[in-house]
Amino acid sequence: MTNGGFNGEGVYAIYRFEMARALRTLWQSLVTPVITTALYFVVFGAAIGSRMTDMDGISFGAFIVPGLTLLSVFMQSIFNASFGIYFPKFTGTIYELLSAPISSLETVLAYVGAAVTKSMVLALVTLATATLFVDVRVEHPLLMLMFLFLITTAFCLLGFVIGIWAQNFEQLQIIPMLIVTPLTFLGGAFYSISALAEPWRTVTLFNPVVYLISGFRWTFFGVADVPVWASVAVMLAIIAACLTAIIWVFRTGYRLKQ
Amino acid sequence: MTDAILSIRGLRKAYASGTEALKAVDLDIRRGEIFALLGPNGAGKTTLINIVCGIVTPSGGTVLVDGKDHLEDYRHARSRIGLVPQELTTDAFESVLSTVTFSRGLFGKRRDPAKIETLLKRLSLWDKRKAKMMELSGGMKRRVMIAKALSHEPDILFLDEPTAGVDVELRRDMWDIVRKLKSDGTTIILTTHYIEEAEEMADRVGVISRGELIAAEDKHVLMQKLGRKTLKLTLAEPMAEIPGELAEWNLELEDEGHILCYRFDTNAEKTGVPSLLRRVSDLGIGFKDLSTRQSSLEDIFVGLVHEERAK
Ligand SMILES: Nc1ncnc2c1ncn2[C@@H]1O[C@H](COP(=O)(O)OP(=O)(O)O)[C@@H](O)[C@H]1O
Ligand SMILES: [Mg+2]
């Protein structure tokens, strides 16, 4: 160890490895998700956007940009981070990670750090693409980046947990497909929840994704469905829950060691 | 043990399935030696190695690497150990150079292209440095795995069945590599189920069977113990039971009385073979054929286990 306490070389090695993997699969990791999201912008923004009513005084095309960007970010964060740790488990190369002088925190930092980097790039490219089709403004750019960073961190941590838990490719896809997508569609990606009638409005407030989308959208347009502090609290809670799960996994060796 | 680089005490492992893979193993590995762990499939060799390397969690016992606990001081232990696992598991899309460079970094060593170049040349991998892992033959992959294990310059190298499924040429190369490493001061622990391999390579040999280490001795001492042969006489007429006159040889009947077996020690002063044959002919017992063969590993384990129990 170059520096007794922290295996920086090890973290960097994993980070580089993960980034190299993303570059090798650029179509899958960046181009495809950006095009998919851009299709929504084309349809709802440029094509039929003018026929939709404004939401909270914002044109519909622009209104959906933060939510749809997040949908893509949720999915890719989970896929990226879960695949990063699942694949070595699947091929058996995890033996090297388990036998290396690297702590669990360093391992998480490396894998999740790489996944967060990829998700941030994806989000920014998606937002840049959106400006080609709809008129978006960002009222609080710095806060927007901070929100994005916390949200990608939360979902990359979640992805990491899923990657450790999953024992086959199907399980790897179940949570993003079956839980995250519906929660996002029902979480106000396409509408303001104030437009909902009771009891749906109250029910919707149990969906954590509502808080993420609302907070993120606030950094764009300055309007929110729920208080901004509540959005921050939910993000931090997800991060804390995932970190707790990961620490427990590494303590017990759950699904990593026999 | 004053100069043990690795000290294992009471090491146990019961897998979740209930299999008791290791039953309280004690073992000391001396600094700079080549130690062969010899045992049949399923004996617990891989389990032992994987515990020391941090891949499997022990159910009990301790492992000290150079005097420090391998779990409490895992950074110290692991940065000094290199492992070439039994299975060939590699990242298919990585190049030889990048995967070996990755390993060095993962183990906390500063990047050093010159060192990696020397290592790859030494393992005859330099020409293949740009090849992707999936383009390599099995033998080449194993070389890369050795390069990965050596990339962080460990003091202790584990080779789990290094010659399984390897052709003769690579096997010879492998032994050259191992000898070179030893002369550089690396301690090497390898597993095998071939006696010949243990005999050829190791300074000391440990015999493991069903999770128990039944012997760990200097190679020459152990090979004497293992130097047993079986003499088989194929009889002209089947025999119902062994005549009392032959009792002193402890013979056994096989194949429904058609074969008379005698197990003997080739290293003993008197093997008992000539006297047995004389007695057999004196008794007028006819035989059609005679053969001797080296006891198989299984036979030897049985023998050693009996000895162990008799103590
Ligand atoms: N992951 C595992 N789960 C359950 N049993 C295992 C596992 N790995 C090995 N075993 C069992 O433990 C015993 C020892 O296996 P192993 O250490 O691989 O032996 P060897 O390497 O000497 O062939 C065997 O009975 C094997 O079936
Ligand atoms: Mg084995």
XYZ file of C-alpha atoms and ligand atoms in Angstrom:
597
model
C 0.000 0.000 0.000
C 1.458 3.338 -0.994
C -0.403 5.190 1.726
C -1.278 3.006 4.703
C -4.884 4.026 5.109
C -6.413 4.311 1.680
C -5.986 2.182 -1.437
C -6.260 5.026 -3.930
C -4.534 3.036 -6.660
C -7.112 0.299 -6.260
C -10.032 2.710 -6.459
C -8.535 4.320 -9.528
C -7.935 0.936 -11.190
C -11.584 -0.090 -10.801
C -12.814 3.350 -11.851
C -10.724 3.253 -15.022
C -11.832 -0.286 -15.756
C -15.485 0.687 -15.465
C -15.071 3.805 -17.579
C -13.242 1.808 -20.248
C -16.150 -0.625 -20.308
C -18.584 2.234 -20.849
C -16.519 3.654 -23.697
C -16.389 0.240 -25.328
C -20.165 0.037 -25.166
C -20.877 3.675 -25.923
C -23.977 2.892 -27.972
C -25.537 0.999 -25.163
C -24.409 3.251 -22.342
C -25.024 6.654 -23.937
C -26.306 6.834 -27.491
C -29.330 4.543 -27.166
C -30.713 6.051 -23.935
C -30.234 9.597 -25.265
C -32.058 8.779 -28.504
C -34.892 7.065 -26.627
C -35.442 10.060 -24.380
C -35.049 12.458 -27.306
C -37.974 10.703 -29.013
C -40.248 11.831 -26.165
C -38.991 15.380 -26.595
C -39.704 15.239 -30.320
C -43.211 13.856 -29.858
C -44.353 15.829 -26.802
C -42.290 18.921 -27.407
C -41.993 19.632 -31.083
C -44.867 17.568 -32.517
C -47.905 17.640 -30.237
C -46.590 19.819 -27.410
C -48.453 22.888 -28.651
C -51.784 21.078 -28.299
C -51.182 20.131 -24.659
C -52.149 22.526 -21.898
C -49.404 24.226 -19.963
C -48.419 22.777 -16.573
C -47.857 25.268 -13.760
C -47.498 27.911 -16.441
C -44.742 26.031 -18.256
C -45.134 24.692 -21.790
C -45.767 20.952 -21.702
C -42.731 20.151 -23.839
C -40.419 21.869 -21.385
C -42.286 20.627 -18.328
C -41.566 16.973 -19.048
C -37.830 17.439 -19.674
C -36.609 17.090 -16.052
C -38.823 14.074 -15.326
C -37.941 12.202 -18.507
C -34.262 12.958 -18.049
C -34.519 11.494 -14.577
C -36.320 8.398 -15.849
C -33.386 7.726 -18.124
C -30.953 8.526 -15.316
C -32.731 6.147 -12.908
C -32.629 3.278 -15.370
C -29.071 3.780 -16.535
C -27.756 4.361 -13.015
C -29.253 1.104 -11.866
C -28.123 -0.816 -14.952
C -24.617 0.577 -14.871
C -23.933 0.128 -11.205
C -25.634 -3.249 -10.929
C -23.888 -4.639 -13.990
C -20.500 -3.400 -12.786
C -20.603 -5.615 -9.701
C -22.891 -8.366 -11.041
C -20.708 -9.218 -14.011
C -17.559 -10.171 -12.080
C -19.788 -12.254 -9.849
C -21.210 -13.930 -12.936
C -17.887 -14.609 -14.670
C -15.988 -15.422 -11.490
C -13.452 -12.608 -11.818
C -14.740 -11.294 -8.499
C -12.157 -13.568 -6.869
C -9.625 -10.872 -7.583
C -11.646 -8.123 -5.945
C -12.311 -10.277 -2.886
C -8.641 -11.145 -2.517
C -7.417 -7.573 -2.986
C -6.385 -5.233 -0.155
C -9.324 -2.942 -0.792
C -11.986 -2.002 1.752
C -15.706 -2.220 1.105
C -15.979 1.549 1.181
C -13.234 1.880 -1.425
C -14.933 -0.735 -3.577
C -18.234 1.152 -3.417
C -16.496 4.444 -4.064
C -14.872 3.042 -7.207
C -17.881 1.258 -8.715
C -20.482 3.811 -7.706
C -18.142 6.682 -8.555
C -17.765 5.369 -12.094
C -21.503 4.771 -12.426
C -22.269 8.290 -11.153
C -19.843 9.782 -13.661
C -21.571 7.924 -16.501
C -25.035 8.936 -15.305
C -24.053 12.583 -14.968
C -22.680 12.577 -18.500
C -25.834 10.885 -19.733
C -28.063 13.418 -17.972
C -26.168 16.407 -19.313
C -26.107 15.050 -22.862
C -29.826 14.292 -22.617
C -30.577 17.817 -21.393
C -28.426 19.291 -24.148
C -30.335 17.225 -26.693
C -33.617 18.423 -25.226
C -32.735 22.025 -26.017
C -32.726 21.097 -29.690
C -36.444 20.318 -29.594
C -37.969 22.308 -26.763
C -37.351 25.556 -25.021
C -35.868 24.726 -21.590
C -34.347 27.100 -19.128
C -32.479 26.284 -15.933
C -33.155 28.745 -13.166
C -30.658 27.341 -10.668
C -27.871 25.636 -12.658
C -25.638 24.953 -9.680
C -28.458 23.471 -7.622
C -29.534 21.486 -10.672
C -26.081 19.870 -10.801
C -26.171 19.196 -7.076
C -29.600 17.590 -7.295
C -28.451 15.538 -10.237
C -25.380 14.423 -8.350
C -27.370 13.332 -5.288
C -30.005 11.565 -7.374
C -27.477 9.672 -9.499
C -25.570 8.735 -6.343
C -28.760 7.397 -4.762
C -29.685 5.285 -7.784
C -26.157 4.072 -8.456
C -25.979 2.895 -4.836
C -29.331 1.201 -5.327
C -27.992 -0.392 -8.510
C -24.928 -1.643 -6.645
C -27.158 -3.294 -4.041
C -29.247 -4.887 -6.784
C -26.097 -6.134 -8.527
C -24.995 -7.890 -5.359
C -28.445 -9.292 -4.673
C -29.170 -10.517 -8.211
C -28.377 -14.120 -9.029
C -29.321 -14.006 -12.694
C -29.849 -11.484 -15.452
C -33.589 -11.514 -14.986
C -33.367 -10.366 -11.387
C -31.004 -7.662 -12.560
C -33.760 -6.159 -14.681
C -36.773 -6.738 -12.451
C -36.451 -3.731 -10.160
C -35.771 -1.090 -12.805
C -38.509 -2.436 -15.076
C -41.147 -3.383 -12.558
C -40.678 -0.769 -9.893
C -38.700 2.244 -11.032
C -40.407 2.801 -14.394
C -43.980 2.714 -13.023
C -43.031 4.858 -10.043
C -41.546 7.416 -12.410
C -44.527 7.493 -14.782
C -46.865 7.796 -11.803
C -44.486 10.143 -10.033
C -45.252 13.253 -11.993
C -42.898 12.899 -14.941
C -45.738 14.006 -17.238
C -47.919 16.057 -14.922
C -47.964 18.175 -11.838
C -49.478 16.183 -8.983
C -51.518 19.215 -7.999
C -53.547 18.350 -11.098
C -54.587 15.065 -9.495
C -57.869 14.581 -7.647
C -57.996 13.153 -4.153
C -57.341 10.464 -2.985
C -54.738 9.999 -5.739
C -52.922 13.121 -4.771
C -52.314 11.835 -1.241
C -51.502 8.332 -2.431
C -48.945 9.757 -4.835
C -47.135 11.434 -1.965
C -46.007 7.972 -0.806
C -44.057 7.599 -4.030
C -40.480 8.714 -3.326
C -39.876 9.455 -7.002
C -42.392 12.340 -6.762
C -39.997 14.148 -4.458
C -37.021 13.588 -6.723
C -38.782 14.816 -9.868
C -40.389 17.747 -8.080
C -37.106 18.912 -6.606
C -35.216 18.478 -9.836
C -37.899 20.314 -11.800
C -37.794 23.132 -9.261
C -34.139 23.786 -10.160
C -35.312 24.360 -13.751
C -38.521 26.344 -13.405
C -38.723 27.392 -9.778
C -42.026 25.570 -9.220
C -42.408 22.455 -7.109
C -45.143 20.006 -6.065
C -43.606 19.365 -2.690
C -41.285 21.485 -0.521
C -37.692 21.475 -1.747
C -36.421 20.425 1.675
C -38.599 17.303 1.439
C -36.981 16.458 -1.895
C -33.527 16.789 -0.371
C -34.586 14.665 2.609
C -35.837 11.864 0.350
C -32.619 11.835 -1.659
C -30.520 11.639 1.475
C -32.777 8.929 2.903
C -32.351 6.758 -0.205
C -28.588 7.240 -0.077
C -28.496 6.377 3.629
C -30.669 3.277 3.167
C -28.527 1.970 0.307
C -25.284 2.650 2.160
C -26.616 0.776 5.185
C -27.539 -2.181 3.003
C -24.110 -2.181 1.362
C -22.248 -1.999 4.660
C -24.317 -4.921 5.923
C -23.591 -6.907 2.748
C -19.859 -6.453 3.090
C -19.900 -7.214 6.824
C -21.717 -10.484 6.336
C -20.334 -11.438 2.940
C -23.936 -11.868 1.767
C -24.004 -13.287 -1.779
C -20.380 -12.362 -2.316
C -18.519 -14.902 -0.226
C -19.320 -18.463 0.776
C 7.771 -22.412 14.327
C 10.071 -19.442 14.113
C 10.146 -18.735 10.431
C 6.577 -19.385 9.351
C 5.373 -16.856 6.807
C 1.924 -18.379 7.040
C 0.528 -19.921 10.174
C -2.834 -21.675 10.142
C -4.466 -22.871 13.353
C -7.660 -24.832 13.833
C -9.031 -23.699 10.488
C -12.542 -24.983 9.880
C -15.090 -24.491 7.143
C -18.631 -25.766 6.906
C -20.405 -24.524 3.783
C -24.011 -23.417 3.937
C -24.914 -26.728 2.285
C -23.596 -28.488 5.401
C -20.443 -29.864 3.774
C -17.579 -29.888 6.229
C -14.813 -28.924 3.841
C -12.136 -28.351 6.485
C -11.903 -29.905 9.934
C -9.521 -27.999 12.206
C -6.458 -27.756 9.992
C -3.108 -26.686 11.477
C -0.355 -25.827 9.044
C 2.791 -23.723 8.955
C 4.373 -22.617 5.723
C 8.033 -21.707 5.885
C 9.416 -18.593 4.325
C 10.736 -19.225 0.836
C 9.661 -22.828 0.447
C 7.595 -24.538 -2.199
C 4.798 -26.345 -0.442
C 2.572 -28.792 -2.286
C -0.871 -29.540 -0.949
C -1.685 -32.979 -2.235
C -5.141 -34.490 -2.132
C -7.928 -35.947 -4.236
C -10.792 -33.884 -5.617
C -13.031 -32.539 -2.917
C -10.380 -32.839 -0.205
C -10.603 -29.162 0.708
C -7.531 -27.735 -1.039
C -9.348 -24.898 -2.791
C -11.330 -24.115 0.339
C -8.105 -23.757 2.327
C -6.544 -21.455 -0.244
C -9.686 -19.385 -0.663
C -9.949 -18.803 3.062
C -6.376 -17.592 3.279
C -6.956 -15.287 0.301
C -10.158 -13.798 1.716
C -12.602 -15.308 -0.785
C -14.260 -17.746 1.594
C -15.187 -16.905 5.181
C -13.834 -19.439 7.686
C -16.168 -21.069 10.215
C -13.408 -21.080 12.805
C -9.698 -20.869 13.409
C -7.033 -18.305 12.592
C -4.642 -17.497 9.789
C -1.555 -15.399 10.435
C 0.300 -13.907 7.494
C 3.754 -12.956 8.657
C 2.453 -12.809 12.194
C -0.638 -10.697 11.497
C -4.229 -11.862 11.449
C -5.465 -12.178 7.885
C -8.892 -10.704 8.665
C -8.021 -7.956 11.117
C -4.984 -6.887 9.118
C -6.415 -7.796 5.742
C -4.601 -5.053 3.863
C -1.259 -6.276 5.123
C -2.092 -9.904 4.411
C -3.631 -9.450 0.998
C -1.062 -7.059 -0.404
C 1.522 -9.771 0.212
C -0.416 -12.628 -1.347
C -0.972 -13.458 -5.002
C -3.515 -16.040 -6.132
C -3.872 -18.013 -9.333
C -7.255 -19.673 -8.896
C -8.209 -23.085 -10.161
C -10.758 -21.814 -12.678
C -9.697 -19.732 -15.655
C -11.799 -16.644 -15.104
C -10.851 -13.585 -17.073
C -12.409 -10.463 -18.506
C -12.952 -11.525 -22.102
C -12.793 -8.036 -23.592
C -9.719 -6.796 -21.767
C -6.271 -6.884 -23.311
C -3.454 -8.755 -21.608
C -1.625 -5.548 -20.793
C -4.654 -3.744 -19.383
C -5.819 -6.651 -17.232
C -2.370 -7.111 -15.694
C -2.015 -3.358 -15.149
C -5.454 -3.387 -13.528
C -4.397 -6.097 -11.077
C -1.350 -4.174 -9.959
C -3.459 -1.094 -9.273
C -6.181 -3.065 -7.527
C -3.589 -4.371 -5.098
C -2.546 -0.825 -4.260
C 0.721 -0.611 -6.173
C 1.737 2.471 -8.080
C 1.625 2.128 -11.872
C 4.920 0.902 -13.225
C 4.891 0.066 -16.949
C 8.522 -1.065 -16.846
C 7.783 -3.674 -14.164
C 4.760 -4.934 -16.059
C 6.839 -5.197 -19.213
C 9.501 -7.237 -17.424
C 6.832 -9.505 -15.954
C 5.084 -10.080 -19.286
C 8.361 -10.811 -21.027
C 9.305 -13.270 -18.352
C 6.052 -15.145 -18.901
C 6.420 -14.963 -22.702
C 3.349 -12.765 -22.901
C 4.862 -9.562 -24.215
C 4.081 -10.355 -27.862
C 0.489 -10.968 -26.879
C 0.080 -7.865 -24.746
C -2.481 -6.314 -27.058
C -4.505 -9.477 -27.542
C -7.908 -9.657 -25.903
C -8.304 -12.357 -23.288
C -10.961 -14.151 -25.326
C -8.490 -14.578 -28.184
C -6.044 -16.544 -26.043
C -5.693 -20.301 -25.641
C -6.274 -21.901 -22.256
C -2.555 -22.187 -21.594
C -1.988 -18.542 -22.447
C -4.862 -17.504 -20.210
C -3.276 -19.336 -17.344
C -0.033 -17.474 -17.959
C -1.951 -14.194 -17.850
C -3.533 -15.240 -14.573
C -0.070 -15.902 -13.198
C 1.033 -12.476 -14.433
C -1.978 -10.900 -12.720
C -1.165 -12.702 -9.487
C 2.456 -11.552 -9.647
C 1.747 -8.001 -10.775
C 1.866 -6.583 -7.257
C 5.085 -8.431 -6.392
C 3.677 -10.688 -3.663
C 5.829 -12.610 -1.199
C 3.452 -15.549 -1.191
C 1.997 -17.100 -4.315
C -0.862 -19.575 -4.331
C -1.248 -21.781 -7.385
C -4.443 -23.801 -7.264
C -4.037 -26.815 -9.554
C -1.686 -24.955 -11.879
C -1.261 -27.860 -14.264
C -4.842 -29.063 -14.536
C -5.695 -29.215 -18.214
C -2.317 -27.888 -19.254
C -0.181 -29.482 -21.972
C 3.245 -30.950 -21.278
C 5.157 -27.995 -22.626
C 3.318 -25.435 -20.585
C 3.650 -27.647 -17.562
C 7.408 -27.617 -17.959
C 7.378 -23.836 -18.421
C 5.219 -23.530 -15.345
C 7.757 -25.379 -13.258
C 10.551 -23.197 -14.612
C 8.565 -20.139 -13.584
C 7.948 -21.570 -10.139
C 11.622 -22.376 -9.635
C 12.628 -18.883 -10.722
C 10.137 -17.352 -8.316
C 11.483 -19.459 -5.518
C 15.029 -18.346 -6.253
C 13.770 -14.753 -5.974
C 12.542 -15.585 -2.483
C 8.832 -16.029 -3.148
C 7.040 -18.570 -1.008
C 4.885 -20.833 -3.172
C 1.956 -22.972 -2.187
C 0.471 -25.135 -4.885
C -2.193 -27.805 -4.952
C -2.238 -30.909 -7.040
C -3.634 -34.381 -7.097
C -0.598 -35.872 -8.782
C 2.019 -37.374 -6.495
C 4.643 -37.014 -9.215
C 4.023 -33.313 -9.418
C 4.377 -32.816 -5.691
C 7.516 -34.932 -5.767
C 9.076 -33.017 -8.614
C 8.369 -29.521 -7.403
C 7.957 -29.234 -3.690
C 10.281 -28.903 -0.733
C 7.556 -30.063 1.580
C 4.306 -31.846 0.948
C 1.042 -31.763 2.864
C -1.481 -34.503 2.318
C -5.099 -33.535 2.729
C -8.084 -35.829 2.627
C -11.698 -35.097 3.492
C -10.861 -31.807 5.111
C -8.104 -33.211 7.301
C -4.423 -32.586 6.898
C -3.084 -36.070 7.512
C 0.579 -35.344 6.930
C 2.840 -32.373 6.290
C 6.437 -33.321 5.912
C 9.628 -32.905 4.067
C 9.182 -34.311 0.591
C 11.781 -37.052 0.960
C 10.366 -38.283 4.228
C 6.872 -38.363 2.837
C 7.866 -39.986 -0.429
C 9.369 -42.840 1.556
C 6.119 -43.223 3.376
C 4.334 -43.102 0.082
C 6.698 -45.571 -1.588
C 4.306 -48.444 -1.360
C 3.588 -50.983 -4.008
C 1.077 -53.697 -4.487
C 2.050 -57.160 -5.757
C -0.742 -59.102 -7.422
C -0.643 -62.782 -8.153
C -3.268 -64.066 -10.566
C -3.929 -67.597 -9.318
C -4.328 -70.702 -11.465
C -7.119 -71.906 -9.170
C -9.320 -69.585 -7.165
C -8.716 -69.698 -3.439
C -11.457 -69.715 -0.799
C -9.290 -68.432 2.024
C -5.694 -67.555 2.666
C -3.713 -70.477 4.119
C -2.342 -69.987 7.625
C 1.196 -70.449 6.311
C 0.874 -67.085 4.537
C -0.497 -65.195 7.524
C 2.663 -63.188 8.210
C 2.335 -61.270 4.918
C -1.140 -59.887 5.633
C -2.421 -60.833 2.206
C -5.786 -60.052 0.766
C -7.911 -61.862 -1.752
C -9.527 -60.013 -4.622
C -11.725 -60.851 -7.546
C -13.510 -63.726 -5.797
C -10.304 -65.473 -4.836
C -8.627 -65.213 -8.222
C -6.090 -62.604 -7.168
C -3.781 -62.581 -4.191
C -2.627 -59.084 -3.146
C 0.395 -58.108 -1.140
C 1.098 -54.506 -0.179
C 4.701 -53.728 0.590
C 7.093 -50.900 1.171
C 9.751 -50.489 -1.514
C 11.981 -48.638 0.918
C 11.971 -51.319 3.568
C 15.110 -53.332 4.103
C 13.205 -56.506 3.404
C 10.236 -56.150 1.130
C 9.093 -59.681 1.835
C 8.535 -60.360 -1.839
C 11.148 -63.099 -2.458
C 10.224 -64.967 0.720
C 6.530 -64.748 -0.135
C 7.081 -66.145 -3.622
C 9.209 -68.960 -2.201
C 6.516 -69.862 0.345
C 3.816 -69.748 -2.330
C 5.676 -72.182 -4.546
C 6.519 -74.401 -1.540
C 2.795 -74.640 -0.878
C 2.228 -75.654 -4.472
C -0.012 -72.654 -5.228
C 0.096 -72.047 -8.941
C -0.152 -68.601 -10.485
C -0.537 -67.481 -14.077
C 0.591 -63.917 -13.785
C 2.384 -61.534 -11.490
C 2.370 -57.750 -11.425
C 3.441 -54.954 -9.173
C 2.281 -51.374 -9.289
C 2.751 -48.137 -7.413
C -0.005 -47.673 -4.889
C -2.484 -45.100 -6.102
C -3.028 -41.886 -4.231
C -6.266 -43.316 -2.916
C -4.427 -46.360 -1.522
C -1.941 -44.077 0.133
C -4.615 -41.970 1.727
C -6.250 -45.075 3.045
C -2.893 -46.178 4.391
C -2.147 -42.833 5.999
C -5.596 -42.542 7.495
C -5.223 -46.035 9.007
C -1.867 -45.068 10.436
C -3.344 -41.889 11.849
C -6.166 -43.825 13.523
C -3.796 -46.462 14.862
C -1.749 -43.833 16.711
N -19.338 -23.209 -2.556
C -19.498 -24.407 -2.015
N -20.664 -24.742 -1.441
C -20.835 -25.954 -0.890
N -19.902 -26.917 -0.869
C -18.701 -26.645 -1.420
C -18.443 -25.382 -2.029
N -17.171 -25.388 -2.495
C -16.675 -26.609 -2.195
N -17.589 -27.369 -1.555
C -17.393 -28.730 -1.050
O -16.331 -28.715 -0.128
C -15.489 -29.830 -0.307
C -14.077 -29.365 -0.599
O -14.042 -28.740 -1.855
P -12.733 -28.078 -2.437
O -12.117 -27.219 -1.395
O -13.087 -27.421 -3.714
O -11.805 -29.342 -2.699
P -10.544 -29.536 -3.647
O -10.067 -28.190 -4.065
O -9.559 -30.265 -2.792
O -10.988 -30.351 -4.800
C -16.118 -30.646 -1.420
O -16.907 -31.640 -0.814
C -16.963 -29.667 -2.160
O -18.072 -30.303 -2.743
Mg -9.817 -27.457 -5.941
